[in-house]
Amino acid sequence: ERYGGEDISQLQHALQCASLAEAAKASPALISAALLHDIGHLVDQHSEGAAAAGVDRVHEKIGAGYLDKAFGPAVSMPVLLHVAAKRYLCAVDAGYFDGLSAASVLSLDVQGGPFNADEADAFIAQPYAKDAVNLRRWDDLAKDPEAKTASLDHFMGYLENLTATAAP
Ligand code: FE
């Protein structure tokens, strides 16, 4: 499936995001969150074209709910917060907005726009908010039609390890 209004597929985007997390030596849980952060778009049958039509399908909530059962909060919470992290970064990083893709600027609007200073403070005080901010920065960079990444199988190893450790 195509990644929103970008020139890459959802799979390329997921693999690039996970590769950036791995290169940054993120934890296995955060690499997994990077891989799966947009799964809410894929499990939601009404996702296609929603942002362009001005509708926010809250893919971060759909995705986090889906992931929490299998992986717990270290994976699901950064996913849940990755949209709010964009609103946060717009508030605290003056250059951030200018680096957003056209599709991200469009979705920012339907997602509620930049946080004000109080909202930004409240956001970053939450558990997993810093992980979500890191994920967001990889997310924004993971839109390169030419990027080479490791395979899905490579990253599936992280998921299998997480579920193995989570099992009773
Ligand atoms: Fe994304």
PDB file of C-alpha atoms and ligand atoms in Angstrom:
ATOM      1  CA  GLU A   1       0.000   0.000   0.000  1.00  0.00           C
ATOM      2  CA  ARG A   2       1.161   3.522  -0.761  1.00  0.00           C
ATOM      3  CA  TYR A   3       2.316   5.627   2.211  1.00  0.00           C
ATOM      4  CA  GLY A   4      -0.253   8.435   2.364  1.00  0.00           C
ATOM      5  CA  GLY A   5       0.608  11.228  -0.070  1.00  0.00           C
ATOM      6  CA  GLU A   6       4.299  10.215  -0.277  1.00  0.00           C
ATOM      7  CA  ASP A   7       6.228   8.577  -3.138  1.00  0.00           C
ATOM      8  CA  ILE A   8       6.923   5.331  -1.270  1.00  0.00           C
ATOM      9  CA  SER A   9       5.025   2.272  -0.063  1.00  0.00           C
ATOM     10  CA  GLN A  10       4.008   1.608   3.536  1.00  0.00           C
ATOM     11  CA  LEU A  11       6.548  -1.231   3.643  1.00  0.00           C
ATOM     12  CA  GLN A  12       9.432   0.971   2.420  1.00  0.00           C
ATOM     13  CA  HIS A  13       8.451   3.617   4.969  1.00  0.00           C
ATOM     14  CA  ALA A  14       8.280   1.082   7.803  1.00  0.00           C
ATOM     15  CA  LEU A  15      11.657  -0.463   6.890  1.00  0.00           C
ATOM     16  CA  GLN A  16      13.330   2.934   6.573  1.00  0.00           C
ATOM     17  CA  CYS A  17      11.950   4.087   9.907  1.00  0.00           C
ATOM     18  CA  ALA A  18      13.139   0.885  11.617  1.00  0.00           C
ATOM     19  CA  SER A  19      16.562   1.171   9.929  1.00  0.00           C
ATOM     20  CA  LEU A  20      16.995   4.703  11.245  1.00  0.00           C
ATOM     21  CA  ALA A  21      16.050   3.510  14.749  1.00  0.00           C
ATOM     22  CA  GLU A  22      18.518   0.632  14.503  1.00  0.00           C
ATOM     23  CA  ALA A  23      21.290   2.946  13.256  1.00  0.00           C
ATOM     24  CA  ALA A  24      20.610   5.199  16.260  1.00  0.00           C
ATOM     25  CA  LYS A  25      21.069   2.159  18.549  1.00  0.00           C
ATOM     26  CA  ALA A  26      17.497   2.368  19.851  1.00  0.00           C
ATOM     27  CA  SER A  27      16.151  -0.446  22.063  1.00  0.00           C
ATOM     28  CA  PRO A  28      14.594  -3.518  20.385  1.00  0.00           C
ATOM     29  CA  ALA A  29      11.173  -2.290  21.553  1.00  0.00           C
ATOM     30  CA  LEU A  30      11.668   1.129  19.963  1.00  0.00           C
ATOM     31  CA  ILE A  31      13.024  -0.369  16.724  1.00  0.00           C
ATOM     32  CA  SER A  32       9.868  -2.511  16.674  1.00  0.00           C
ATOM     33  CA  ALA A  33       7.715   0.553  17.329  1.00  0.00           C
ATOM     34  CA  ALA A  34       9.454   2.330  14.444  1.00  0.00           C
ATOM     35  CA  LEU A  35       8.726  -0.624  12.154  1.00  0.00           C
ATOM     36  CA  LEU A  36       5.062  -0.814  13.175  1.00  0.00           C
ATOM     37  CA  HIS A  37       4.190   2.822  13.926  1.00  0.00           C
ATOM     38  CA  ASP A  38       1.815   3.204  10.979  1.00  0.00           C
ATOM     39  CA  ILE A  39       0.159  -0.208  11.180  1.00  0.00           C
ATOM     40  CA  GLY A  40      -3.031   1.621  12.152  1.00  0.00           C
ATOM     41  CA  HIS A  41      -3.259   2.797   8.532  1.00  0.00           C
ATOM     42  CA  LEU A  42      -3.032  -0.802   7.301  1.00  0.00           C
ATOM     43  CA  VAL A  43      -5.552  -2.416   9.653  1.00  0.00           C
ATOM     44  CA  ASP A  44      -8.066   0.426   9.124  1.00  0.00           C
ATOM     45  CA  GLN A  45     -10.192  -0.204   6.025  1.00  0.00           C
ATOM     46  CA  HIS A  46     -11.263   3.437   5.875  1.00  0.00           C
ATOM     47  CA  SER A  47      -7.776   4.940   5.911  1.00  0.00           C
ATOM     48  CA  GLU A  48      -7.342   5.555   2.176  1.00  0.00           C
ATOM     49  CA  GLY A  49      -7.684   9.248   1.276  1.00  0.00           C
ATOM     50  CA  ALA A  50      -8.977  10.240   4.710  1.00  0.00           C
ATOM     51  CA  ALA A  51      -6.370  12.947   5.453  1.00  0.00           C
ATOM     52  CA  ALA A  52      -6.812  14.501   2.008  1.00  0.00           C
ATOM     53  CA  ALA A  53     -10.557  14.668   2.730  1.00  0.00           C
ATOM     54  CA  GLY A  54      -9.872  16.422   6.061  1.00  0.00           C
ATOM     55  CA  VAL A  55     -10.745  13.377   8.178  1.00  0.00           C
ATOM     56  CA  ASP A  56      -8.446  12.174  10.973  1.00  0.00           C
ATOM     57  CA  ARG A  57      -8.862   8.408  11.362  1.00  0.00           C
ATOM     58  CA  VAL A  58      -6.556   8.512  14.461  1.00  0.00           C
ATOM     59  CA  HIS A  59      -4.320   5.768  13.059  1.00  0.00           C
ATOM     60  CA  GLU A  60      -2.024   6.122  16.084  1.00  0.00           C
ATOM     61  CA  LYS A  61      -4.826   4.926  18.413  1.00  0.00           C
ATOM     62  CA  ILE A  62      -5.860   2.092  16.119  1.00  0.00           C
ATOM     63  CA  GLY A  63      -2.238   0.987  15.787  1.00  0.00           C
ATOM     64  CA  ALA A  64      -1.406   1.268  19.491  1.00  0.00           C
ATOM     65  CA  GLY A  65      -4.493  -0.698  20.492  1.00  0.00           C
ATOM     66  CA  TYR A  66      -3.575  -3.387  17.998  1.00  0.00           C
ATOM     67  CA  LEU A  67       0.063  -3.590  19.172  1.00  0.00           C
ATOM     68  CA  ASP A  68      -0.473  -3.338  22.916  1.00  0.00           C
ATOM     69  CA  LYS A  69      -1.941  -6.828  23.185  1.00  0.00           C
ATOM     70  CA  ALA A  70       1.136  -8.469  21.648  1.00  0.00           C
ATOM     71  CA  PHE A  71       3.995  -6.230  22.747  1.00  0.00           C
ATOM     72  CA  GLY A  72       2.982  -4.026  25.687  1.00  0.00           C
ATOM     73  CA  PRO A  73       3.592  -0.324  26.310  1.00  0.00           C
ATOM     74  CA  ALA A  74       7.262  -0.063  25.273  1.00  0.00           C
ATOM     75  CA  VAL A  75       6.086  -0.668  21.696  1.00  0.00           C
ATOM     76  CA  SER A  76       2.502   0.621  21.784  1.00  0.00           C
ATOM     77  CA  MET A  77       3.065   3.901  23.652  1.00  0.00           C
ATOM     78  CA  PRO A  78       5.620   5.465  21.270  1.00  0.00           C
ATOM     79  CA  VAL A  79       3.211   4.496  18.463  1.00  0.00           C
ATOM     80  CA  LEU A  80       0.270   6.073  20.292  1.00  0.00           C
ATOM     81  CA  LEU A  81       2.243   9.290  20.862  1.00  0.00           C
ATOM     82  CA  HIS A  82       3.992   9.679  17.486  1.00  0.00           C
ATOM     83  CA  VAL A  83       1.341  12.030  16.121  1.00  0.00           C
ATOM     84  CA  ALA A  84       1.315  14.192  19.265  1.00  0.00           C
ATOM     85  CA  ALA A  85       5.123  14.224  18.971  1.00  0.00           C
ATOM     86  CA  LYS A  86       4.786  16.063  15.665  1.00  0.00           C
ATOM     87  CA  ARG A  87       2.553  18.663  17.338  1.00  0.00           C
ATOM     88  CA  TYR A  88       5.162  18.865  20.135  1.00  0.00           C
ATOM     89  CA  LEU A  89       8.119  19.309  17.787  1.00  0.00           C
ATOM     90  CA  CYS A  90       6.295  22.085  15.926  1.00  0.00           C
ATOM     91  CA  ALA A  91       6.009  23.894  19.270  1.00  0.00           C
ATOM     92  CA  VAL A  92       9.594  23.470  20.529  1.00  0.00           C
ATOM     93  CA  ASP A  93      11.776  23.290  17.380  1.00  0.00           C
ATOM     94  CA  ALA A  94      11.559  26.391  15.201  1.00  0.00           C
ATOM     95  CA  GLY A  95      12.996  24.655  12.115  1.00  0.00           C
ATOM     96  CA  TYR A  96      10.909  21.499  12.410  1.00  0.00           C
ATOM     97  CA  PHE A  97       7.765  22.595  10.586  1.00  0.00           C
ATOM     98  CA  ASP A  98       9.745  23.698   7.512  1.00  0.00           C
ATOM     99  CA  GLY A  99      11.201  20.199   7.191  1.00  0.00           C
ATOM    100  CA  LEU A 100       7.812  18.460   7.093  1.00  0.00           C
ATOM    101  CA  SER A 101       6.557  16.955   3.847  1.00  0.00           C
ATOM    102  CA  ALA A 102       3.436  18.407   2.225  1.00  0.00           C
ATOM    103  CA  ALA A 103       1.417  15.363   3.322  1.00  0.00           C
ATOM    104  CA  SER A 104       2.588  15.804   6.932  1.00  0.00           C
ATOM    105  CA  VAL A 105       1.640  19.479   6.926  1.00  0.00           C
ATOM    106  CA  LEU A 106      -1.827  18.554   5.641  1.00  0.00           C
ATOM    107  CA  SER A 107      -2.331  15.860   8.297  1.00  0.00           C
ATOM    108  CA  LEU A 108      -0.974  18.173  11.035  1.00  0.00           C
ATOM    109  CA  ASP A 109      -3.954  20.398  10.400  1.00  0.00           C
ATOM    110  CA  VAL A 110      -6.550  17.645  10.859  1.00  0.00           C
ATOM    111  CA  GLN A 111      -4.576  16.310  13.855  1.00  0.00           C
ATOM    112  CA  GLY A 112      -5.049  19.602  15.732  1.00  0.00           C
ATOM    113  CA  GLY A 113      -2.038  21.720  14.715  1.00  0.00           C
ATOM    114  CA  PRO A 114       1.045  22.642  16.810  1.00  0.00           C
ATOM    115  CA  PHE A 115       0.823  22.438  20.609  1.00  0.00           C
ATOM    116  CA  ASN A 116       0.957  25.625  22.662  1.00  0.00           C
ATOM    117  CA  ALA A 117       3.662  25.903  25.360  1.00  0.00           C
ATOM    118  CA  ASP A 118       1.535  24.329  28.130  1.00  0.00           C
ATOM    119  CA  GLU A 119       0.452  21.451  25.904  1.00  0.00           C
ATOM    120  CA  ALA A 120       4.075  20.858  24.908  1.00  0.00           C
ATOM    121  CA  ASP A 121       5.182  20.714  28.579  1.00  0.00           C
ATOM    122  CA  ALA A 122       2.388  18.293  29.460  1.00  0.00           C
ATOM    123  CA  PHE A 123       3.193  16.108  26.465  1.00  0.00           C
ATOM    124  CA  ILE A 124       6.892  15.650  27.140  1.00  0.00           C
ATOM    125  CA  ALA A 125       6.285  14.843  30.839  1.00  0.00           C
ATOM    126  CA  GLN A 126       4.408  11.628  29.879  1.00  0.00           C
ATOM    127  CA  PRO A 127       6.039   8.192  29.955  1.00  0.00           C
ATOM    128  CA  TYR A 128       7.408   7.201  26.523  1.00  0.00           C
ATOM    129  CA  ALA A 129       7.097  10.762  25.164  1.00  0.00           C
ATOM    130  CA  LYS A 130      10.836  11.029  24.470  1.00  0.00           C
ATOM    131  CA  ASP A 131      10.751   7.683  22.637  1.00  0.00           C
ATOM    132  CA  ALA A 132       7.843   9.028  20.602  1.00  0.00           C
ATOM    133  CA  VAL A 133       9.829  12.177  19.703  1.00  0.00           C
ATOM    134  CA  ASN A 134      12.755  10.052  18.493  1.00  0.00           C
ATOM    135  CA  LEU A 135      10.372   7.844  16.525  1.00  0.00           C
ATOM    136  CA  ARG A 136       8.806  10.946  14.989  1.00  0.00           C
ATOM    137  CA  ARG A 137      12.150  12.249  13.739  1.00  0.00           C
ATOM    138  CA  TRP A 138      12.905   8.883  12.062  1.00  0.00           C
ATOM    139  CA  ASP A 139       9.341   8.834  10.702  1.00  0.00           C
ATOM    140  CA  ASP A 140       9.870  12.221   9.030  1.00  0.00           C
ATOM    141  CA  LEU A 141      13.150  11.065   7.446  1.00  0.00           C
ATOM    142  CA  ALA A 142      11.781   7.703   6.302  1.00  0.00           C
ATOM    143  CA  LYS A 143      10.318   8.978   3.030  1.00  0.00           C
ATOM    144  CA  ASP A 144      13.232   8.519   0.634  1.00  0.00           C
ATOM    145  CA  PRO A 145      12.229   6.652  -2.562  1.00  0.00           C
ATOM    146  CA  GLU A 146      15.898   5.618  -3.097  1.00  0.00           C
ATOM    147  CA  ALA A 147      16.871   4.412   0.395  1.00  0.00           C
ATOM    148  CA  LYS A 148      18.234   0.881   0.806  1.00  0.00           C
ATOM    149  CA  THR A 149      17.278  -0.993   3.984  1.00  0.00           C
ATOM    150  CA  ALA A 150      17.560  -4.398   5.607  1.00  0.00           C
ATOM    151  CA  SER A 151      14.707  -6.802   4.871  1.00  0.00           C
ATOM    152  CA  LEU A 152      11.431  -7.241   6.726  1.00  0.00           C
ATOM    153  CA  ASP A 153      12.741 -10.639   7.898  1.00  0.00           C
ATOM    154  CA  HIS A 154      15.653  -8.905   9.606  1.00  0.00           C
ATOM    155  CA  PHE A 155      13.326  -6.688  11.629  1.00  0.00           C
ATOM    156  CA  MET A 156      10.894  -9.542  12.304  1.00  0.00           C
ATOM    157  CA  GLY A 157      13.689 -10.946  14.480  1.00  0.00           C
ATOM    158  CA  TYR A 158      13.179  -8.092  16.934  1.00  0.00           C
ATOM    159  CA  LEU A 159       9.437  -8.756  17.093  1.00  0.00           C
ATOM    160  CA  GLU A 160       9.939 -12.470  17.658  1.00  0.00           C
ATOM    161  CA  ASN A 161      12.392 -11.785  20.499  1.00  0.00           C
ATOM    162  CA  LEU A 162       9.952  -9.359  22.119  1.00  0.00           C
ATOM    163  CA  THR A 163       7.038 -11.786  22.002  1.00  0.00           C
ATOM    164  CA  ALA A 164       9.289 -14.599  23.263  1.00  0.00           C
ATOM    165  CA  THR A 165      10.330 -12.531  26.306  1.00  0.00           C
ATOM    166  CA  ALA A 166       6.753 -11.336  26.902  1.00  0.00           C
ATOM    167  CA  ALA A 167       5.365 -14.900  26.967  1.00  0.00           C
ATOM    168  CA  PRO A 168       4.524 -16.347  30.411  1.00  0.00           C
TER     169      PRO A 168
HETATM  170 FE    FE B   1       4.906   7.311   9.452  1.00  0.00          FE
END
